[in-house]
Structures are given as structure tokens and as C-alpha cells.
Amino acid sequence: GAVVSQHPSRVICKSGTSVKIECRSLDFQATTMFWYRQFPKQSLMLMATSNEGSKATYEQGVEKDKFLINHASLTLSTLTVTSAHPEDSSFYICSAHLGAEGGTDTQYFGPGTRLTVL
Amino acid sequence: AQKVTQAQTEISVVEKEDVTLDCVYETRDTTYYLFWYKQPPSGELVFLIRRNSFDEQNEISGRYSWNFQKSTSSFNFTITASQVVDSAVYFCALSERNRDDKIIFGKGTRLHILP
């Protein structure tokens, strides 16, 4: 099946710094990528939809100036957590949408990035 | 409104028992997809199944089976002869064609298989 990678898998940073997380579709082109956040023992919450070449669409309650998303190519989307604070510590997961005619499209999830802000 | 409801927060069963995880969904779309994912302690989501709204046929894959009933808006997941390795959090999820295929997850059911 299709493979999606995330880098880094784990990051620890100081409060106030910015952190960039990369999401790559390794063997297919993804016109749409999605970013999710998962707090401990909670569900995955959709943060934003990232479309190649256009601005991301953010879900209600997600600060677009804090969570910068760039989808520069059909295989790469990046999420930058700006001025990170301890409450941003979470597990961030991306997914890439493999679209196909006939309704056979699906999403493939990356392995996640665990962010800890000290 | 919550789209996907997994009423069972946590379940514990003894190994080799059968266990069913419940999922009830809500949608106004006629075209939608339902999913089940497994999330082991490592955190990586493991895709188990995707079912589209036009296919109500039940599915069996080894020890796993799924019962999709549109009449009750349910998509339940059964593990037969459970094993310790089945211990994980299981998420039911929904995506709607009219909502850009965003996947909305239920809150998950934490399954403990006791040896």
C-alpha cells in the first residue's frame, strides 16, 4: 500500500521556539493532506486540510497563525508550530489523500510526530 | 453534533474470548465511508477496514468481522478468539464525500486482552 512518512518522529523543544514537522507521501502524489492532533488518551482531532498550491483550510478553533501549513508539492506538506508552548505538546499525525476515479480513494496515515514542549 | 459515537470507553476481556466494539455514526450524506483503525501503544494508526455507504455486506478477515447496518447507523467490529496482541485503542471513523473526505474519528475504545 501507499506509504506516508513523517519527520521527525519525536521532538523536544523549549517554550517559545518553532517546530517544523514534515509529512511526505513516498510513492504517490497527494493533492490533499490532512493534519490531526491527538492529546494523550484522546481521539484524533482534525486540525486542517492542506491542498497543494493553495492555502490550508483550518478547522474551527485552530489558530492558523500558530499552526502554519505549507503544501509546496504533491508529495510534501509541512506543519510549523510557531512559538510553541507546553500546551501544544501532543501527537501530530498527517494523512495523505490518494484520489482515484470510481470512489476508490482513501487516506494513508503517517506514523505521527510526538512533540514535547518544555 | 458528534458524528461518530463509540460508547465503550474501555473494555477488558480474557484471552480467547470474543469481543464486539460498537460504533454508531451520524450523517446526512448518502455517500460516505466508514473506517476502523487500530492504534497500538506505538501510536501509529493501523488501517483495518473501509466500507462505503452502498456496500452493506458484512466482512470477515481472519479473526476480525464487521457488521454494517444502515438501518441503525451502526458499524460494529468483532474480534473472535481475542489475543493479547489485540490490546490497543480502536477507532471508528467516518468520512463524507460532501465534506471533502475529511475523516472524523470517534473517541476510541481502549481494549485490554488479559492473558
mmCIF file with all atom_site columns, C-alpha atoms in Angstrom:
data_model
loop_
_atom_site.group_PDB
_atom_site.id
_atom_site.type_symbol
_atom_site.label_atom_id
_atom_site.label_alt_id
_atom_site.label_comp_id
_atom_site.label_asym_id
_atom_site.label_entity_id
_atom_site.label_seq_id
_atom_site.pdbx_PDB_ins_code
_atom_site.Cartn_x
_atom_site.Cartn_y
_atom_site.Cartn_z
_atom_site.occupancy
_atom_site.B_iso_or_equiv
_atom_site.pdbx_formal_charge
_atom_site.auth_seq_id
_atom_site.auth_comp_id
_atom_site.auth_asym_id
_atom_site.auth_atom_id
_atom_site.pdbx_PDB_model_num
ATOM 1   C CA . GLY A 1 1   ? 0.000   0.000   0.000   1.00 0.00 ? 1   GLY A CA 1
ATOM 2   C CA . ALA A 1 2   ? 0.884   3.655   -0.145  1.00 0.00 ? 2   ALA A CA 1
ATOM 3   C CA . VAL A 1 3   ? 3.418   4.929   2.355   1.00 0.00 ? 3   VAL A CA 1
ATOM 4   C CA . VAL A 1 4   ? 3.404   8.209   4.215   1.00 0.00 ? 4   VAL A CA 1
ATOM 5   C CA . SER A 1 5   ? 6.347   9.311   6.306   1.00 0.00 ? 5   SER A CA 1
ATOM 6   C CA . GLN A 1 6   ? 6.714   11.979  8.959   1.00 0.00 ? 6   GLN A CA 1
ATOM 7   C CA . HIS A 1 7   ? 9.818   13.673  10.197  1.00 0.00 ? 7   HIS A CA 1
ATOM 8   C CA . PRO A 1 8   ? 10.829  13.958  12.927  1.00 0.00 ? 8   PRO A CA 1
ATOM 9   C CA . SER A 1 9   ? 9.181   11.116  14.794  1.00 0.00 ? 9   SER A CA 1
ATOM 10  C CA . ARG A 1 10  ? 9.860   12.791  18.098  1.00 0.00 ? 10  ARG A CA 1
ATOM 11  C CA . VAL A 1 11  ? 10.905  16.298  19.040  1.00 0.00 ? 11  VAL A CA 1
ATOM 12  C CA . ILE A 1 12  ? 11.532  18.087  22.307  1.00 0.00 ? 12  ILE A CA 1
ATOM 13  C CA . CYS A 1 13  ? 11.839  21.841  22.276  1.00 0.00 ? 13  CYS A CA 1
ATOM 14  C CA . LYS A 1 14  ? 11.895  24.799  24.600  1.00 0.00 ? 14  LYS A CA 1
ATOM 15  C CA . SER A 1 15  ? 8.892   27.010  25.077  1.00 0.00 ? 15  SER A CA 1
ATOM 16  C CA . GLY A 1 16  ? 8.810   29.854  22.583  1.00 0.00 ? 16  GLY A CA 1
ATOM 17  C CA . THR A 1 17  ? 10.623  28.076  19.779  1.00 0.00 ? 17  THR A CA 1
ATOM 18  C CA . SER A 1 18  ? 9.130   26.974  16.476  1.00 0.00 ? 18  SER A CA 1
ATOM 19  C CA . VAL A 1 19  ? 8.999   23.394  15.306  1.00 0.00 ? 19  VAL A CA 1
ATOM 20  C CA . LYS A 1 20  ? 8.526   22.129  11.759  1.00 0.00 ? 20  LYS A CA 1
ATOM 21  C CA . ILE A 1 21  ? 7.032   18.724  11.027  1.00 0.00 ? 21  ILE A CA 1
ATOM 22  C CA . GLU A 1 22  ? 7.216   17.217  7.567   1.00 0.00 ? 22  GLU A CA 1
ATOM 23  C CA . CYS A 1 23  ? 4.727   14.855  6.001   1.00 0.00 ? 23  CYS A CA 1
ATOM 24  C CA . ARG A 1 24  ? 5.692   13.077  2.798   1.00 0.00 ? 24  ARG A CA 1
ATOM 25  C CA . SER A 1 25  ? 3.846   10.687  0.527   1.00 0.00 ? 25  SER A CA 1
ATOM 26  C CA . LEU A 1 26  ? 6.628   8.400   -0.627  1.00 0.00 ? 26  LEU A CA 1
ATOM 27  C CA . ASP A 1 27  ? 5.169   6.558   -3.576  1.00 0.00 ? 27  ASP A CA 1
ATOM 28  C CA . PHE A 1 28  ? 2.197   8.577   -4.702  1.00 0.00 ? 28  PHE A CA 1
ATOM 29  C CA . GLN A 1 29  ? 1.102   12.141  -5.279  1.00 0.00 ? 29  GLN A CA 1
ATOM 30  C CA . ALA A 1 30  ? -1.331  13.597  -2.808  1.00 0.00 ? 30  ALA A CA 1
ATOM 31  C CA . THR A 1 31  ? -3.362  16.589  -3.804  1.00 0.00 ? 31  THR A CA 1
ATOM 32  C CA . THR A 1 32  ? -4.741  16.804  -0.300  1.00 0.00 ? 32  THR A CA 1
ATOM 33  C CA . MET A 1 33  ? -3.109  16.178  3.029   1.00 0.00 ? 33  MET A CA 1
ATOM 34  C CA . PHE A 1 34  ? -4.694  16.406  6.455   1.00 0.00 ? 34  PHE A CA 1
ATOM 35  C CA . TRP A 1 35  ? -3.190  17.250  9.826   1.00 0.00 ? 35  TRP A CA 1
ATOM 36  C CA . TYR A 1 36  ? -4.511  15.791  13.057  1.00 0.00 ? 36  TYR A CA 1
ATOM 37  C CA . ARG A 1 37  ? -3.621  16.323  16.691  1.00 0.00 ? 37  ARG A CA 1
ATOM 38  C CA . GLN A 1 38  ? -4.053  13.757  19.403  1.00 0.00 ? 38  GLN A CA 1
ATOM 39  C CA . PHE A 1 39  ? -3.705  14.559  23.096  1.00 0.00 ? 39  PHE A CA 1
ATOM 40  C CA . PRO A 1 40  ? -2.939  11.705  25.498  1.00 0.00 ? 40  PRO A CA 1
ATOM 41  C CA . LYS A 1 41  ? -5.757  9.200   25.768  1.00 0.00 ? 41  LYS A CA 1
ATOM 42  C CA . GLN A 1 42  ? -7.943  11.213  23.444  1.00 0.00 ? 42  GLN A CA 1
ATOM 43  C CA . SER A 1 43  ? -9.096  10.878  19.895  1.00 0.00 ? 43  SER A CA 1
ATOM 44  C CA . LEU A 1 44  ? -7.579  12.345  16.765  1.00 0.00 ? 44  LEU A CA 1
ATOM 45  C CA . MET A 1 45  ? -8.861  15.812  16.057  1.00 0.00 ? 45  MET A CA 1
ATOM 46  C CA . LEU A 1 46  ? -8.631  17.231  12.567  1.00 0.00 ? 46  LEU A CA 1
ATOM 47  C CA . MET A 1 47  ? -6.697  20.486  12.540  1.00 0.00 ? 47  MET A CA 1
ATOM 48  C CA . ALA A 1 48  ? -6.558  21.452  8.907   1.00 0.00 ? 48  ALA A CA 1
ATOM 49  C CA . THR A 1 49  ? -6.816  20.385  5.305   1.00 0.00 ? 49  THR A CA 1
ATOM 50  C CA . SER A 1 50  ? -3.822  21.129  3.151   1.00 0.00 ? 50  SER A CA 1
ATOM 51  C CA . ASN A 1 51  ? -4.164  21.405  -0.616  1.00 0.00 ? 51  ASN A CA 1
ATOM 52  C CA . GLU A 1 52  ? -1.170  21.631  -2.912  1.00 0.00 ? 52  GLU A CA 1
ATOM 53  C CA . GLY A 1 53  ? -0.610  25.146  -4.149  1.00 0.00 ? 53  GLY A CA 1
ATOM 54  C CA . SER A 1 54  ? -3.294  26.810  -2.077  1.00 0.00 ? 54  SER A CA 1
ATOM 55  C CA . LYS A 1 55  ? -3.917  27.962  1.457   1.00 0.00 ? 55  LYS A CA 1
ATOM 56  C CA . ALA A 1 56  ? -4.822  25.425  4.062   1.00 0.00 ? 56  ALA A CA 1
ATOM 57  C CA . THR A 1 57  ? -8.320  25.225  5.445   1.00 0.00 ? 57  THR A CA 1
ATOM 58  C CA . TYR A 1 58  ? -8.397  25.192  9.228   1.00 0.00 ? 58  TYR A CA 1
ATOM 59  C CA . GLU A 1 59  ? -10.994 23.624  11.462  1.00 0.00 ? 59  GLU A CA 1
ATOM 60  C CA . GLN A 1 60  ? -12.865 25.769  13.907  1.00 0.00 ? 60  GLN A CA 1
ATOM 61  C CA . GLY A 1 61  ? -10.801 26.660  16.930  1.00 0.00 ? 61  GLY A CA 1
ATOM 62  C CA . VAL A 1 62  ? -7.417  26.015  15.317  1.00 0.00 ? 62  VAL A CA 1
ATOM 63  C CA . GLU A 1 63  ? -5.214  29.106  15.139  1.00 0.00 ? 63  GLU A CA 1
ATOM 64  C CA . LYS A 1 64  ? -3.884  29.427  11.619  1.00 0.00 ? 64  LYS A CA 1
ATOM 65  C CA . ASP A 1 65  ? -1.164  31.855  12.667  1.00 0.00 ? 65  ASP A CA 1
ATOM 66  C CA . LYS A 1 66  ? 0.123   29.424  15.229  1.00 0.00 ? 66  LYS A CA 1
ATOM 67  C CA . PHE A 1 67  ? -0.045  26.292  13.092  1.00 0.00 ? 67  PHE A CA 1
ATOM 68  C CA . LEU A 1 68  ? 1.418   27.221  9.729   1.00 0.00 ? 68  LEU A CA 1
ATOM 69  C CA . ILE A 1 69  ? 0.812   24.734  6.967   1.00 0.00 ? 69  ILE A CA 1
ATOM 70  C CA . ASN A 1 70  ? 2.619   24.691  3.659   1.00 0.00 ? 70  ASN A CA 1
ATOM 71  C CA . HIS A 1 71  ? 1.841   22.217  0.897   1.00 0.00 ? 71  HIS A CA 1
ATOM 72  C CA . ALA A 1 72  ? 4.571   23.072  -1.554  1.00 0.00 ? 72  ALA A CA 1
ATOM 73  C CA . SER A 1 73  ? 4.436   19.956  -3.696  1.00 0.00 ? 73  SER A CA 1
ATOM 74  C CA . LEU A 1 74  ? 2.253   16.951  -4.339  1.00 0.00 ? 74  LEU A CA 1
ATOM 75  C CA . THR A 1 75  ? 4.365   14.861  -2.003  1.00 0.00 ? 75  THR A CA 1
ATOM 76  C CA . LEU A 1 76  ? 5.171   17.214  0.845   1.00 0.00 ? 76  LEU A CA 1
ATOM 77  C CA . SER A 1 77  ? 3.216   19.145  3.430   1.00 0.00 ? 77  SER A CA 1
ATOM 78  C CA . THR A 1 78  ? 4.754   20.833  6.452   1.00 0.00 ? 78  THR A CA 1
ATOM 79  C CA . LEU A 1 79  ? 3.232   21.905  9.741   1.00 0.00 ? 79  LEU A CA 1
ATOM 80  C CA . THR A 1 80  ? 5.079   24.543  11.718  1.00 0.00 ? 80  THR A CA 1
ATOM 81  C CA . VAL A 1 81  ? 4.107   25.074  15.324  1.00 0.00 ? 81  VAL A CA 1
ATOM 82  C CA . THR A 1 82  ? 5.159   28.649  15.990  1.00 0.00 ? 82  THR A CA 1
ATOM 83  C CA . SER A 1 83  ? 6.119   29.897  19.434  1.00 0.00 ? 83  SER A CA 1
ATOM 84  C CA . ALA A 1 84  ? 5.343   26.529  20.930  1.00 0.00 ? 84  ALA A CA 1
ATOM 85  C CA . HIS A 1 85  ? 4.104   26.287  24.499  1.00 0.00 ? 85  HIS A CA 1
ATOM 86  C CA . PRO A 1 86  ? 3.693   23.284  26.794  1.00 0.00 ? 86  PRO A CA 1
ATOM 87  C CA . GLU A 1 87  ? 0.005   23.048  25.945  1.00 0.00 ? 87  GLU A CA 1
ATOM 88  C CA . ASP A 1 88  ? 0.999   22.361  22.321  1.00 0.00 ? 88  ASP A CA 1
ATOM 89  C CA . SER A 1 89  ? 2.637   19.129  23.418  1.00 0.00 ? 89  SER A CA 1
ATOM 90  C CA . SER A 1 90  ? 0.779   16.445  21.540  1.00 0.00 ? 90  SER A CA 1
ATOM 91  C CA . PHE A 1 91  ? 0.965   13.699  18.940  1.00 0.00 ? 91  PHE A CA 1
ATOM 92  C CA . TYR A 1 92  ? 0.650   15.165  15.452  1.00 0.00 ? 92  TYR A CA 1
ATOM 93  C CA . ILE A 1 93  ? -0.420  12.859  12.647  1.00 0.00 ? 93  ILE A CA 1
ATOM 94  C CA . CYS A 1 94  ? -0.733  13.618  8.976   1.00 0.00 ? 94  CYS A CA 1
ATOM 95  C CA . SER A 1 95  ? -2.579  11.769  6.276   1.00 0.00 ? 95  SER A CA 1
ATOM 96  C CA . ALA A 1 96  ? -2.313  11.927  2.512   1.00 0.00 ? 96  ALA A CA 1
ATOM 97  C CA . HIS A 1 97  ? -5.296  11.547  0.258   1.00 0.00 ? 97  HIS A CA 1
ATOM 98  C CA . LEU A 1 98  ? -4.858  9.266   -2.692  1.00 0.00 ? 98  LEU A CA 1
ATOM 99  C CA . GLY A 1 99  ? -7.629  10.210  -5.015  1.00 0.00 ? 99  GLY A CA 1
ATOM 100 C CA . ALA A 1 100 ? -8.878  7.920   -7.745  1.00 0.00 ? 100 ALA A CA 1
ATOM 101 C CA . GLU A 1 101 ? -11.819 7.696   -10.062 1.00 0.00 ? 101 GLU A CA 1
ATOM 102 C CA . GLY A 1 102 ? -14.627 5.354   -9.192  1.00 0.00 ? 102 GLY A CA 1
ATOM 103 C CA . GLY A 1 103 ? -14.597 6.110   -5.496  1.00 0.00 ? 103 GLY A CA 1
ATOM 104 C CA . THR A 1 104 ? -11.573 4.045   -4.627  1.00 0.00 ? 104 THR A CA 1
ATOM 105 C CA . ASP A 1 105 ? -9.757  6.878   -2.965  1.00 0.00 ? 105 ASP A CA 1
ATOM 106 C CA . THR A 1 106 ? -8.588  6.653   0.574   1.00 0.00 ? 106 THR A CA 1
ATOM 107 C CA . GLN A 1 107 ? -6.268  8.286   3.047   1.00 0.00 ? 107 GLN A CA 1
ATOM 108 C CA . TYR A 1 108 ? -2.974  6.963   4.258   1.00 0.00 ? 108 TYR A CA 1
ATOM 109 C CA . PHE A 1 109 ? -1.683  7.983   7.655   1.00 0.00 ? 109 PHE A CA 1
ATOM 110 C CA . GLY A 1 110 ? 1.824   8.829   8.681   1.00 0.00 ? 110 GLY A CA 1
ATOM 111 C CA . PRO A 1 111 ? 3.419   7.322   11.793  1.00 0.00 ? 111 PRO A CA 1
ATOM 112 C CA . GLY A 1 112 ? 2.996   10.516  13.800  1.00 0.00 ? 112 GLY A CA 1
ATOM 113 C CA . THR A 1 113 ? 5.283   13.039  15.473  1.00 0.00 ? 113 THR A CA 1
ATOM 114 C CA . ARG A 1 114 ? 5.378   13.341  19.214  1.00 0.00 ? 114 ARG A CA 1
ATOM 115 C CA . LEU A 1 115 ? 6.037   16.931  20.252  1.00 0.00 ? 115 LEU A CA 1
ATOM 116 C CA . THR A 1 116 ? 7.058   17.792  23.780  1.00 0.00 ? 116 THR A CA 1
ATOM 117 C CA . VAL A 1 117 ? 7.421   21.440  24.688  1.00 0.00 ? 117 VAL A CA 1
ATOM 118 C CA . LEU A 1 118 ? 9.331   22.115  27.876  1.00 0.00 ? 118 LEU A CA 1
ATOM 119 C CA . ALA B 2 1   ? -23.119 17.233  16.679  1.00 0.00 ? 1   ALA B CA 1
ATOM 120 C CA . GLN B 2 2   ? -20.935 14.237  17.266  1.00 0.00 ? 2   GLN B CA 1
ATOM 121 C CA . LYS B 2 3   ? -20.605 12.247  14.090  1.00 0.00 ? 3   LYS B CA 1
ATOM 122 C CA . VAL B 2 4   ? -19.175 9.018   15.423  1.00 0.00 ? 4   VAL B CA 1
ATOM 123 C CA . THR B 2 5   ? -20.046 7.550   18.789  1.00 0.00 ? 5   THR B CA 1
ATOM 124 C CA . GLN B 2 6   ? -18.092 4.808   20.449  1.00 0.00 ? 6   GLN B CA 1
ATOM 125 C CA . ALA B 2 7   ? -19.946 4.355   23.695  1.00 0.00 ? 7   ALA B CA 1
ATOM 126 C CA . GLN B 2 8   ? -17.478 1.857   25.138  1.00 0.00 ? 8   GLN B CA 1
ATOM 127 C CA . THR B 2 9   ? -14.556 3.791   26.550  1.00 0.00 ? 9   THR B CA 1
ATOM 128 C CA . GLU B 2 10  ? -12.658 0.774   27.800  1.00 0.00 ? 10  GLU B CA 1
ATOM 129 C CA . ILE B 2 11  ? -13.189 -2.977  27.605  1.00 0.00 ? 11  ILE B CA 1
ATOM 130 C CA . SER B 2 12  ? -11.307 -5.808  29.255  1.00 0.00 ? 12  SER B CA 1
ATOM 131 C CA . VAL B 2 13  ? -11.740 -9.427  28.267  1.00 0.00 ? 13  VAL B CA 1
ATOM 132 C CA . VAL B 2 14  ? -9.809  -12.585 28.912  1.00 0.00 ? 14  VAL B CA 1
ATOM 133 C CA . GLU B 2 15  ? -7.786  -14.002 26.066  1.00 0.00 ? 15  GLU B CA 1
ATOM 134 C CA . LYS B 2 16  ? -9.701  -16.232 23.650  1.00 0.00 ? 16  LYS B CA 1
ATOM 135 C CA . GLU B 2 17  ? -12.997 -14.533 24.390  1.00 0.00 ? 17  GLU B CA 1
ATOM 136 C CA . ASP B 2 18  ? -14.893 -12.802 21.635  1.00 0.00 ? 18  ASP B CA 1
ATOM 137 C CA . VAL B 2 19  ? -15.393 -9.068  21.905  1.00 0.00 ? 19  VAL B CA 1
ATOM 138 C CA . THR B 2 20  ? -17.517 -6.598  19.964  1.00 0.00 ? 20  THR B CA 1
ATOM 139 C CA . LEU B 2 21  ? -16.715 -2.920  19.686  1.00 0.00 ? 21  LEU B CA 1
ATOM 140 C CA . ASP B 2 22  ? -19.691 -0.727  18.966  1.00 0.00 ? 22  ASP B CA 1
ATOM 141 C CA . CYS B 2 23  ? -19.831 2.217   16.612  1.00 0.00 ? 23  CYS B CA 1
ATOM 142 C CA . VAL B 2 24  ? -22.786 4.419   15.777  1.00 0.00 ? 24  VAL B CA 1
ATOM 143 C CA . TYR B 2 25  ? -22.484 7.186   13.247  1.00 0.00 ? 25  TYR B CA 1
ATOM 144 C CA . GLU B 2 26  ? -24.491 10.162  12.124  1.00 0.00 ? 26  GLU B CA 1
ATOM 145 C CA . THR B 2 27  ? -24.555 11.651  8.648   1.00 0.00 ? 27  THR B CA 1
ATOM 146 C CA . ARG B 2 28  ? -26.920 13.342  6.224   1.00 0.00 ? 28  ARG B CA 1
ATOM 147 C CA . ASP B 2 29  ? -24.868 12.390  3.201   1.00 0.00 ? 29  ASP B CA 1
ATOM 148 C CA . THR B 2 30  ? -25.842 9.466   1.043   1.00 0.00 ? 30  THR B CA 1
ATOM 149 C CA . THR B 2 31  ? -22.239 8.843   0.071   1.00 0.00 ? 31  THR B CA 1
ATOM 150 C CA . TYR B 2 32  ? -19.881 8.229   2.939   1.00 0.00 ? 32  TYR B CA 1
ATOM 151 C CA . TYR B 2 33  ? -17.185 5.884   4.143   1.00 0.00 ? 33  TYR B CA 1
ATOM 152 C CA . LEU B 2 34  ? -16.754 4.149   7.449   1.00 0.00 ? 34  LEU B CA 1
ATOM 153 C CA . PHE B 2 35  ? -13.444 3.004   8.845   1.00 0.00 ? 35  PHE B CA 1
ATOM 154 C CA . TRP B 2 36  ? -11.899 1.123   11.682  1.00 0.00 ? 36  TRP B CA 1
ATOM 155 C CA . TYR B 2 37  ? -8.344  1.795   12.801  1.00 0.00 ? 37  TYR B CA 1
ATOM 156 C CA . LYS B 2 38  ? -6.196  0.174   15.445  1.00 0.00 ? 38  LYS B CA 1
ATOM 157 C CA . GLN B 2 39  ? -3.733  2.252   17.439  1.00 0.00 ? 39  GLN B CA 1
ATOM 158 C CA . PRO B 2 40  ? -1.232  0.206   19.428  1.00 0.00 ? 40  PRO B CA 1
ATOM 159 C CA . PRO B 2 41  ? 0.929   1.819   22.133  1.00 0.00 ? 41  PRO B CA 1
ATOM 160 C CA . SER B 2 42  ? 3.461   2.880   19.494  1.00 0.00 ? 42  SER B CA 1
ATOM 161 C CA . GLY B 2 43  ? 0.882   5.379   18.275  1.00 0.00 ? 43  GLY B CA 1
ATOM 162 C CA . GLU B 2 44  ? 0.892   4.515   14.609  1.00 0.00 ? 44  GLU B CA 1
ATOM 163 C CA . LEU B 2 45  ? -2.561  4.051   13.155  1.00 0.00 ? 45  LEU B CA 1
ATOM 164 C CA . VAL B 2 46  ? -3.185  0.682   11.574  1.00 0.00 ? 46  VAL B CA 1
ATOM 165 C CA . PHE B 2 47  ? -5.886  0.646   8.928   1.00 0.00 ? 47  PHE B CA 1
ATOM 166 C CA . LEU B 2 48  ? -8.304  -2.250  9.361   1.00 0.00 ? 48  LEU B CA 1
ATOM 167 C CA . ILE B 2 49  ? -11.209 -1.665  7.035   1.00 0.00 ? 49  ILE B CA 1
ATOM 168 C CA . ARG B 2 50  ? -13.027 0.861   4.888   1.00 0.00 ? 50  ARG B CA 1
ATOM 169 C CA . ARG B 2 51  ? -16.643 0.389   3.902   1.00 0.00 ? 51  ARG B CA 1
ATOM 170 C CA . ASN B 2 52  ? -18.618 2.646   1.598   1.00 0.00 ? 52  ASN B CA 1
ATOM 171 C CA . SER B 2 53  ? -22.231 3.539   2.236   1.00 0.00 ? 53  SER B CA 1
ATOM 172 C CA . PHE B 2 54  ? -23.510 1.498   -0.685  1.00 0.00 ? 54  PHE B CA 1
ATOM 173 C CA . ASP B 2 55  ? -21.981 -1.726  0.462   1.00 0.00 ? 55  ASP B CA 1
ATOM 174 C CA . GLU B 2 56  ? -23.783 -3.208  3.438   1.00 0.00 ? 56  GLU B CA 1
ATOM 175 C CA . GLN B 2 57  ? -22.251 -6.596  3.041   1.00 0.00 ? 57  GLN B CA 1
ATOM 176 C CA . ASN B 2 58  ? -20.632 -7.830  6.207   1.00 0.00 ? 58  ASN B CA 1
ATOM 177 C CA . GLU B 2 59  ? -16.956 -8.573  6.046   1.00 0.00 ? 59  GLU B CA 1
ATOM 178 C CA . ILE B 2 60  ? -14.759 -11.155 7.664   1.00 0.00 ? 60  ILE B CA 1
ATOM 179 C CA . SER B 2 61  ? -10.995 -11.068 7.716   1.00 0.00 ? 61  SER B CA 1
ATOM 180 C CA . GLY B 2 62  ? -9.460  -13.793 9.787   1.00 0.00 ? 62  GLY B CA 1
ATOM 181 C CA . ARG B 2 63  ? -10.497 -13.222 13.389  1.00 0.00 ? 63  ARG B CA 1
ATOM 182 C CA . TYR B 2 64  ? -11.980 -9.836  12.545  1.00 0.00 ? 64  TYR B CA 1
ATOM 183 C CA . SER B 2 65  ? -15.502 -9.226  11.324  1.00 0.00 ? 65  SER B CA 1
ATOM 184 C CA . TRP B 2 66  ? -17.599 -6.154  10.744  1.00 0.00 ? 66  TRP B CA 1
ATOM 185 C CA . ASN B 2 67  ? -21.345 -5.692  10.794  1.00 0.00 ? 67  ASN B CA 1
ATOM 186 C CA . PHE B 2 68  ? -22.624 -2.676  8.882   1.00 0.00 ? 68  PHE B CA 1
ATOM 187 C CA . GLN B 2 69  ? -26.296 -1.828  9.356   1.00 0.00 ? 69  GLN B CA 1
ATOM 188 C CA . LYS B 2 70  ? -27.569 1.362   7.782   1.00 0.00 ? 70  LYS B CA 1
ATOM 189 C CA . SER B 2 71  ? -30.960 0.930   9.433   1.00 0.00 ? 71  SER B CA 1
ATOM 190 C CA . THR B 2 72  ? -29.366 1.503   12.823  1.00 0.00 ? 72  THR B CA 1
ATOM 191 C CA . SER B 2 73  ? -26.424 3.596   11.600  1.00 0.00 ? 73  SER B CA 1
ATOM 192 C CA . SER B 2 74  ? -24.023 1.155   13.133  1.00 0.00 ? 74  SER B CA 1
ATOM 193 C CA . PHE B 2 75  ? -20.734 -0.343  12.083  1.00 0.00 ? 75  PHE B CA 1
ATOM 194 C CA . ASN B 2 76  ? -19.684 -2.791  14.766  1.00 0.00 ? 76  ASN B CA 1
ATOM 195 C CA . PHE B 2 77  ? -16.408 -4.654  14.926  1.00 0.00 ? 77  PHE B CA 1
ATOM 196 C CA . THR B 2 78  ? -15.974 -8.109  16.397  1.00 0.00 ? 78  THR B CA 1
ATOM 197 C CA . ILE B 2 79  ? -12.757 -9.864  17.300  1.00 0.00 ? 79  ILE B CA 1
ATOM 198 C CA . THR B 2 80  ? -13.148 -13.589 17.801  1.00 0.00 ? 80  THR B CA 1
ATOM 199 C CA . ALA B 2 81  ? -10.760 -15.637 19.903  1.00 0.00 ? 81  ALA B CA 1
ATOM 200 C CA . SER B 2 82  ? -9.036  -12.499 21.118  1.00 0.00 ? 82  SER B CA 1
ATOM 201 C CA . GLN B 2 83  ? -5.296  -12.439 21.683  1.00 0.00 ? 83  GLN B CA 1
ATOM 202 C CA . VAL B 2 84  ? -3.082  -10.286 23.881  1.00 0.00 ? 84  VAL B CA 1
ATOM 203 C CA . VAL B 2 85  ? -1.689  -8.627  20.750  1.00 0.00 ? 85  VAL B CA 1
ATOM 204 C CA . ASP B 2 86  ? -5.146  -7.282  20.052  1.00 0.00 ? 86  ASP B CA 1
ATOM 205 C CA . SER B 2 87  ? -4.767  -4.925  23.010  1.00 0.00 ? 87  SER B CA 1
ATOM 206 C CA . ALA B 2 88  ? -4.909  -1.403  21.620  1.00 0.00 ? 88  ALA B CA 1
ATOM 207 C CA . VAL B 2 89  ? -7.176  1.564   21.115  1.00 0.00 ? 89  VAL B CA 1
ATOM 208 C CA . TYR B 2 90  ? -9.638  1.067   18.294  1.00 0.00 ? 90  TYR B CA 1
ATOM 209 C CA . PHE B 2 91  ? -11.135 3.994   16.446  1.00 0.00 ? 91  PHE B CA 1
ATOM 210 C CA . CYS B 2 92  ? -14.228 4.018   14.307  1.00 0.00 ? 92  CYS B CA 1
ATOM 211 C CA . ALA B 2 93  ? -14.294 6.862   11.799  1.00 0.00 ? 93  ALA B CA 1
ATOM 212 C CA . LEU B 2 94  ? -16.450 8.463   9.140   1.00 0.00 ? 94  LEU B CA 1
ATOM 213 C CA . SER B 2 95  ? -15.739 10.491  6.043   1.00 0.00 ? 95  SER B CA 1
ATOM 214 C CA . GLU B 2 96  ? -18.384 12.223  3.988   1.00 0.00 ? 96  GLU B CA 1
ATOM 215 C CA . ARG B 2 97  ? -17.993 12.909  0.289   1.00 0.00 ? 97  ARG B CA 1
ATOM 216 C CA . ASN B 2 98  ? -19.683 16.269  0.642   1.00 0.00 ? 98  ASN B CA 1
ATOM 217 C CA . ARG B 2 99  ? -17.198 17.322  3.294   1.00 0.00 ? 99  ARG B CA 1
ATOM 218 C CA . ASP B 2 100 ? -14.014 16.918  1.304   1.00 0.00 ? 100 ASP B CA 1
ATOM 219 C CA . ASP B 2 101 ? -13.483 13.393  2.579   1.00 0.00 ? 101 ASP B CA 1
ATOM 220 C CA . LYS B 2 102 ? -12.292 14.605  5.968   1.00 0.00 ? 102 LYS B CA 1
ATOM 221 C CA . ILE B 2 103 ? -12.078 11.680  8.340   1.00 0.00 ? 103 ILE B CA 1
ATOM 222 C CA . ILE B 2 104 ? -13.838 12.261  11.637  1.00 0.00 ? 104 ILE B CA 1
ATOM 223 C CA . PHE B 2 105 ? -12.869 9.909   14.413  1.00 0.00 ? 105 PHE B CA 1
ATOM 224 C CA . GLY B 2 106 ? -14.840 8.547   17.305  1.00 0.00 ? 106 GLY B CA 1
ATOM 225 C CA . LYS B 2 107 ? -13.340 8.823   20.767  1.00 0.00 ? 107 LYS B CA 1
ATOM 226 C CA . GLY B 2 108 ? -11.976 5.325   20.599  1.00 0.00 ? 108 GLY B CA 1
ATOM 227 C CA . THR B 2 109 ? -12.349 2.176   22.651  1.00 0.00 ? 109 THR B CA 1
ATOM 228 C CA . ARG B 2 110 ? -9.386  1.005   24.679  1.00 0.00 ? 110 ARG B CA 1
ATOM 229 C CA . LEU B 2 111 ? -9.301  -2.780  24.544  1.00 0.00 ? 111 LEU B CA 1
ATOM 230 C CA . HIS B 2 112 ? -7.388  -4.831  27.098  1.00 0.00 ? 112 HIS B CA 1
ATOM 231 C CA . ILE B 2 113 ? -6.918  -8.504  26.418  1.00 0.00 ? 113 ILE B CA 1
ATOM 232 C CA . LEU B 2 114 ? -5.913  -10.206 29.627  1.00 0.00 ? 114 LEU B CA 1
ATOM 233 C CA . PRO B 2 115 ? -3.735  -13.332 29.491  1.00 0.00 ? 115 PRO B CA 1
#
